[in-house]
């Protein structure tokens, strides 16, 4: 019978298999994987250059928003980039101006002050958290003068006062607290709220008249330009 060994007078012969007979062994077919599957047996490509990987990480970070050198160094460390390669890549980015902590600090101060009304003390803390050098931060914060800071404080108070409800003393405390959270020194905050209350109504003006802004600021401990209390 075809496909099997048939006995003849000369002994056992191997008869040719007919087409379609599955008895003939066939080479194994390659398994088809789903899209995206990788064969663990397949040879992998050459390892990527560490500096190239570091540059890609930095560019992805910078595509979201400007970053300080310290922020980029932290991102590279978290991805396992060596300190040596990280320094090389970041030094090069410094040279060509891709990262510039001084420019970053100036832009950060201008944007956060105009957009959120933050004062120097809060801005100094944010820059410190982002790894900006103290001297570089101080230079950027120096562009925000005391007069501008006081004007912004008054604007914030007047805006909040339009919808404020309650007795003058309660309103006073809430508004001073709001300015304090934004980094305004006690003296600036108290004077801004006092002036705004004095212009609001007769009752509020009477309450404001009793406020000794200098004494309250001294009791709170007036901080200097870098946010350190002097009292």
Short mmCIF file of C-alpha atoms in Angstrom, two decimals:
data_model
loop_
_atom_site.label_atom_id
_atom_site.label_comp_id
_atom_site.label_asym_id
_atom_site.label_seq_id
_atom_site.Cartn_x
_atom_site.Cartn_y
_atom_site.Cartn_z
CA UNK A 1 0.00 0.00 0.00
CA UNK A 2 1.24 3.45 -0.91
CA UNK A 3 2.83 5.34 1.96
CA UNK A 4 3.83 2.11 3.69
CA UNK A 5 6.61 -0.36 3.22
CA UNK A 6 5.25 -3.16 0.89
CA UNK A 7 6.62 -6.66 0.89
CA UNK A 8 7.94 -7.94 -2.48
CA UNK A 9 9.84 -10.91 -3.60
CA UNK A 10 13.08 -9.04 -3.15
CA UNK A 11 12.34 -8.09 0.44
CA UNK A 12 11.02 -4.94 1.98
CA UNK A 13 10.91 -1.84 -0.28
CA UNK A 14 10.20 1.78 0.56
CA UNK A 15 7.35 2.77 -1.70
CA UNK A 16 7.06 6.45 -2.64
CA UNK A 17 4.45 8.36 -0.68
CA UNK A 18 1.54 9.82 -2.54
CA UNK A 19 0.84 13.50 -2.57
CA UNK A 20 -1.03 14.51 0.54
CA UNK A 21 0.15 11.60 2.63
CA UNK A 22 1.15 13.00 6.05
CA UNK A 23 3.44 10.13 6.88
CA UNK A 24 6.43 11.89 5.31
CA UNK A 25 8.17 14.08 7.92
CA UNK A 26 8.23 17.77 7.08
CA UNK A 27 10.49 20.52 8.40
CA UNK A 28 8.85 22.54 11.22
CA UNK A 29 7.22 25.75 10.11
CA UNK A 30 8.23 29.00 11.78
CA UNK A 31 5.66 30.08 14.36
CA UNK A 32 3.90 33.25 13.42
CA UNK A 33 3.66 35.65 16.29
CA UNK A 34 1.22 38.44 16.83
CA UNK A 35 2.13 41.95 15.81
CA UNK A 36 4.63 43.33 18.27
CA UNK A 37 5.76 39.90 19.52
CA UNK A 38 9.50 39.34 19.61
CA UNK A 39 11.19 36.02 19.35
CA UNK A 40 13.43 35.54 22.40
CA UNK A 41 15.69 33.32 20.29
CA UNK A 42 16.19 36.02 17.67
CA UNK A 43 19.57 37.76 17.84
CA UNK A 44 19.29 41.26 19.30
CA UNK A 45 20.84 44.32 17.72
CA UNK A 46 24.04 45.92 18.95
CA UNK A 47 23.75 47.76 22.29
CA UNK A 48 22.92 51.43 21.91
CA UNK A 49 25.47 54.08 22.76
CA UNK A 50 24.85 55.40 26.30
CA UNK A 51 25.41 59.01 25.27
CA UNK A 52 22.82 58.66 22.52
CA UNK A 53 20.29 57.32 25.01
CA UNK A 54 21.11 60.19 27.38
CA UNK A 55 20.55 62.77 24.65
CA UNK A 56 17.17 61.27 23.77
CA UNK A 57 16.10 61.36 27.44
CA UNK A 58 17.09 65.03 27.71
CA UNK A 59 15.30 66.03 24.53
CA UNK A 60 12.11 64.31 25.64
CA UNK A 61 12.29 66.15 28.96
CA UNK A 62 12.91 69.49 27.25
CA UNK A 63 10.03 68.97 24.82
CA UNK A 64 7.61 69.22 27.77
CA UNK A 65 9.04 72.42 29.28
CA UNK A 66 12.42 74.07 29.90
CA UNK A 67 14.51 72.24 32.50
CA UNK A 68 17.43 73.09 34.72
CA UNK A 69 20.66 71.16 34.57
CA UNK A 70 19.86 69.57 37.93
CA UNK A 71 16.45 68.39 36.71
CA UNK A 72 17.99 66.77 33.62
CA UNK A 73 20.76 65.18 35.70
CA UNK A 74 18.11 63.68 37.97
CA UNK A 75 16.17 62.29 35.01
CA UNK A 76 19.33 60.69 33.59
CA UNK A 77 20.27 59.16 36.94
CA UNK A 78 16.81 57.62 37.29
CA UNK A 79 17.27 55.96 33.89
CA UNK A 80 20.61 54.50 34.90
CA UNK A 81 22.89 56.80 32.92
CA UNK A 82 26.36 56.98 34.44
CA UNK A 83 27.54 60.21 36.04
CA UNK A 84 30.40 60.48 33.55
CA UNK A 85 28.18 60.27 30.48
CA UNK A 86 25.57 62.51 32.09
CA UNK A 87 28.18 65.20 32.74
CA UNK A 88 29.49 64.98 29.17
CA UNK A 89 26.05 65.35 27.61
CA UNK A 90 24.96 68.16 29.94
CA UNK A 91 28.26 70.04 29.51
CA UNK A 92 27.70 69.98 25.76
CA UNK A 93 24.13 71.21 26.17
CA UNK A 94 25.45 74.03 28.35
CA UNK A 95 27.95 75.00 25.66
CA UNK A 96 25.37 75.26 22.89
CA UNK A 97 22.74 76.93 25.09
CA UNK A 98 20.18 74.12 25.11
CA UNK A 99 20.15 74.38 28.89
CA UNK A 100 20.72 77.72 30.63
CA UNK A 101 19.89 77.93 34.33
CA UNK A 102 20.15 81.73 34.42
CA UNK A 103 17.66 82.13 31.56
CA UNK A 104 15.44 79.48 33.12
CA UNK A 105 15.40 81.34 36.45
CA UNK A 106 14.54 84.68 34.86
CA UNK A 107 11.72 83.19 32.83
CA UNK A 108 10.41 81.24 35.83
CA UNK A 109 10.31 84.34 38.04
CA UNK A 110 8.54 86.45 35.41
CA UNK A 111 6.01 83.75 34.53
CA UNK A 112 5.12 82.63 38.06
CA UNK A 113 4.87 86.16 39.39
CA UNK A 114 2.61 87.42 36.62
CA UNK A 115 0.58 84.23 36.32
CA UNK A 116 0.24 83.11 39.95
CA UNK A 117 1.16 86.28 41.81
CA UNK A 118 3.97 84.55 43.69
CA UNK A 119 6.37 86.69 45.69
CA UNK A 120 10.14 86.38 45.93
CA UNK A 121 10.12 84.04 48.93
CA UNK A 122 7.89 81.47 47.20
CA UNK A 123 9.79 81.85 43.94
CA UNK A 124 13.13 81.33 45.70
CA UNK A 125 11.82 78.09 47.16
CA UNK A 126 10.62 76.85 43.76
CA UNK A 127 13.96 77.63 42.13
CA UNK A 128 15.81 75.89 44.95
CA UNK A 129 13.63 72.78 44.46
CA UNK A 130 14.62 72.75 40.79
CA UNK A 131 18.31 72.85 41.58
CA UNK A 132 19.05 76.42 40.55
CA UNK A 133 22.22 77.73 42.17
CA UNK A 134 21.57 80.25 44.96
CA UNK A 135 23.55 83.03 43.30
CA UNK A 136 21.80 82.48 39.97
CA UNK A 137 18.41 82.48 41.72
CA UNK A 138 19.19 85.67 43.63
CA UNK A 139 20.13 87.44 40.42
CA UNK A 140 16.83 86.45 38.79
CA UNK A 141 14.81 87.40 41.88
CA UNK A 142 16.54 90.77 41.94
CA UNK A 143 14.65 91.69 38.77
CA UNK A 144 11.42 91.58 40.81
CA UNK A 145 11.63 94.82 42.80
CA UNK A 146 9.77 95.60 46.01
CA UNK A 147 7.45 98.10 44.36
CA UNK A 148 6.27 95.56 41.78
CA UNK A 149 5.79 92.97 44.50
CA UNK A 150 3.69 95.37 46.59
CA UNK A 151 1.54 96.33 43.60
CA UNK A 152 0.89 92.67 42.83
CA UNK A 153 -0.10 92.06 46.45
CA UNK A 154 -2.63 94.91 46.34
CA UNK A 155 -4.05 93.62 43.05
CA UNK A 156 -4.50 90.13 44.51
CA UNK A 157 -6.25 91.51 47.61
CA UNK A 158 -8.59 93.77 45.65
CA UNK A 159 -9.59 90.86 43.42
CA UNK A 160 -10.35 88.60 46.38
CA UNK A 161 -12.10 91.35 48.30
CA UNK A 162 -14.81 91.65 45.63
CA UNK A 163 -16.24 88.28 46.67
CA UNK A 164 -15.13 88.18 50.33
CA UNK A 165 -17.83 87.68 52.94
CA UNK A 166 -17.73 88.02 56.71
CA UNK A 167 -16.67 90.42 59.42
CA UNK A 168 -13.71 92.72 58.63
CA UNK A 169 -11.39 90.95 61.09
CA UNK A 170 -12.13 87.52 59.58
CA UNK A 171 -11.67 88.87 56.06
CA UNK A 172 -8.43 90.51 57.14
CA UNK A 173 -7.00 87.24 58.46
CA UNK A 174 -8.00 85.26 55.36
CA UNK A 175 -6.45 87.75 52.97
CA UNK A 176 -3.23 88.08 54.93
CA UNK A 177 -3.02 84.28 55.03
CA UNK A 178 -3.57 84.10 51.26
CA UNK A 179 -0.67 86.48 50.63
CA UNK A 180 1.54 84.64 53.11
CA UNK A 181 1.00 81.37 51.21
CA UNK A 182 2.16 83.12 48.06
CA UNK A 183 5.36 84.16 49.79
CA UNK A 184 4.67 87.78 50.69
CA UNK A 185 6.40 89.11 53.81
CA UNK A 186 4.11 90.01 56.74
CA UNK A 187 4.65 93.75 56.29
CA UNK A 188 3.73 93.72 52.61
CA UNK A 189 0.71 91.47 53.20
CA UNK A 190 -0.67 93.42 56.17
CA UNK A 191 -0.30 96.81 54.48
CA UNK A 192 -1.90 95.58 51.26
CA UNK A 193 -4.94 94.20 53.09
CA UNK A 194 -5.23 97.25 55.35
CA UNK A 195 -5.21 99.65 52.39
CA UNK A 196 -7.77 97.57 50.49
CA UNK A 197 -10.11 97.36 53.49
CA UNK A 198 -9.84 101.11 54.09
CA UNK A 199 -11.17 101.72 50.59
CA UNK A 200 -13.96 99.15 50.75
CA UNK A 201 -16.54 100.51 53.20
CA UNK A 202 -16.93 102.70 56.29
CA UNK A 203 -17.03 99.67 58.57
CA UNK A 204 -13.95 98.10 56.98
CA UNK A 205 -12.16 101.45 57.03
CA UNK A 206 -12.83 101.82 60.74
CA UNK A 207 -11.37 98.36 61.37
CA UNK A 208 -8.36 99.09 59.15
CA UNK A 209 -7.66 102.27 61.07
CA UNK A 210 -6.97 100.20 64.18
CA UNK A 211 -4.39 97.99 62.46
CA UNK A 212 -0.77 98.76 63.31
CA UNK A 213 0.90 97.21 60.27
CA UNK A 214 4.47 97.81 61.50
CA UNK A 215 3.83 96.25 64.92
CA UNK A 216 2.11 93.22 63.41
CA UNK A 217 4.89 92.72 60.87
CA UNK A 218 7.52 92.92 63.62
CA UNK A 219 5.61 90.38 65.70
CA UNK A 220 5.48 88.00 62.74
CA UNK A 221 9.21 88.38 62.09
CA UNK A 222 9.72 90.27 58.82
CA UNK A 223 11.79 88.09 56.44
CA UNK A 224 14.53 89.50 54.28
CA UNK A 225 14.63 89.30 50.48
CA UNK A 226 15.76 85.68 50.59
CA UNK A 227 12.88 84.62 52.83
CA UNK A 228 14.75 84.39 56.12
CA UNK A 229 13.02 85.84 59.18
CA UNK A 230 14.79 88.78 60.75
CA UNK A 231 12.84 88.75 63.98
#
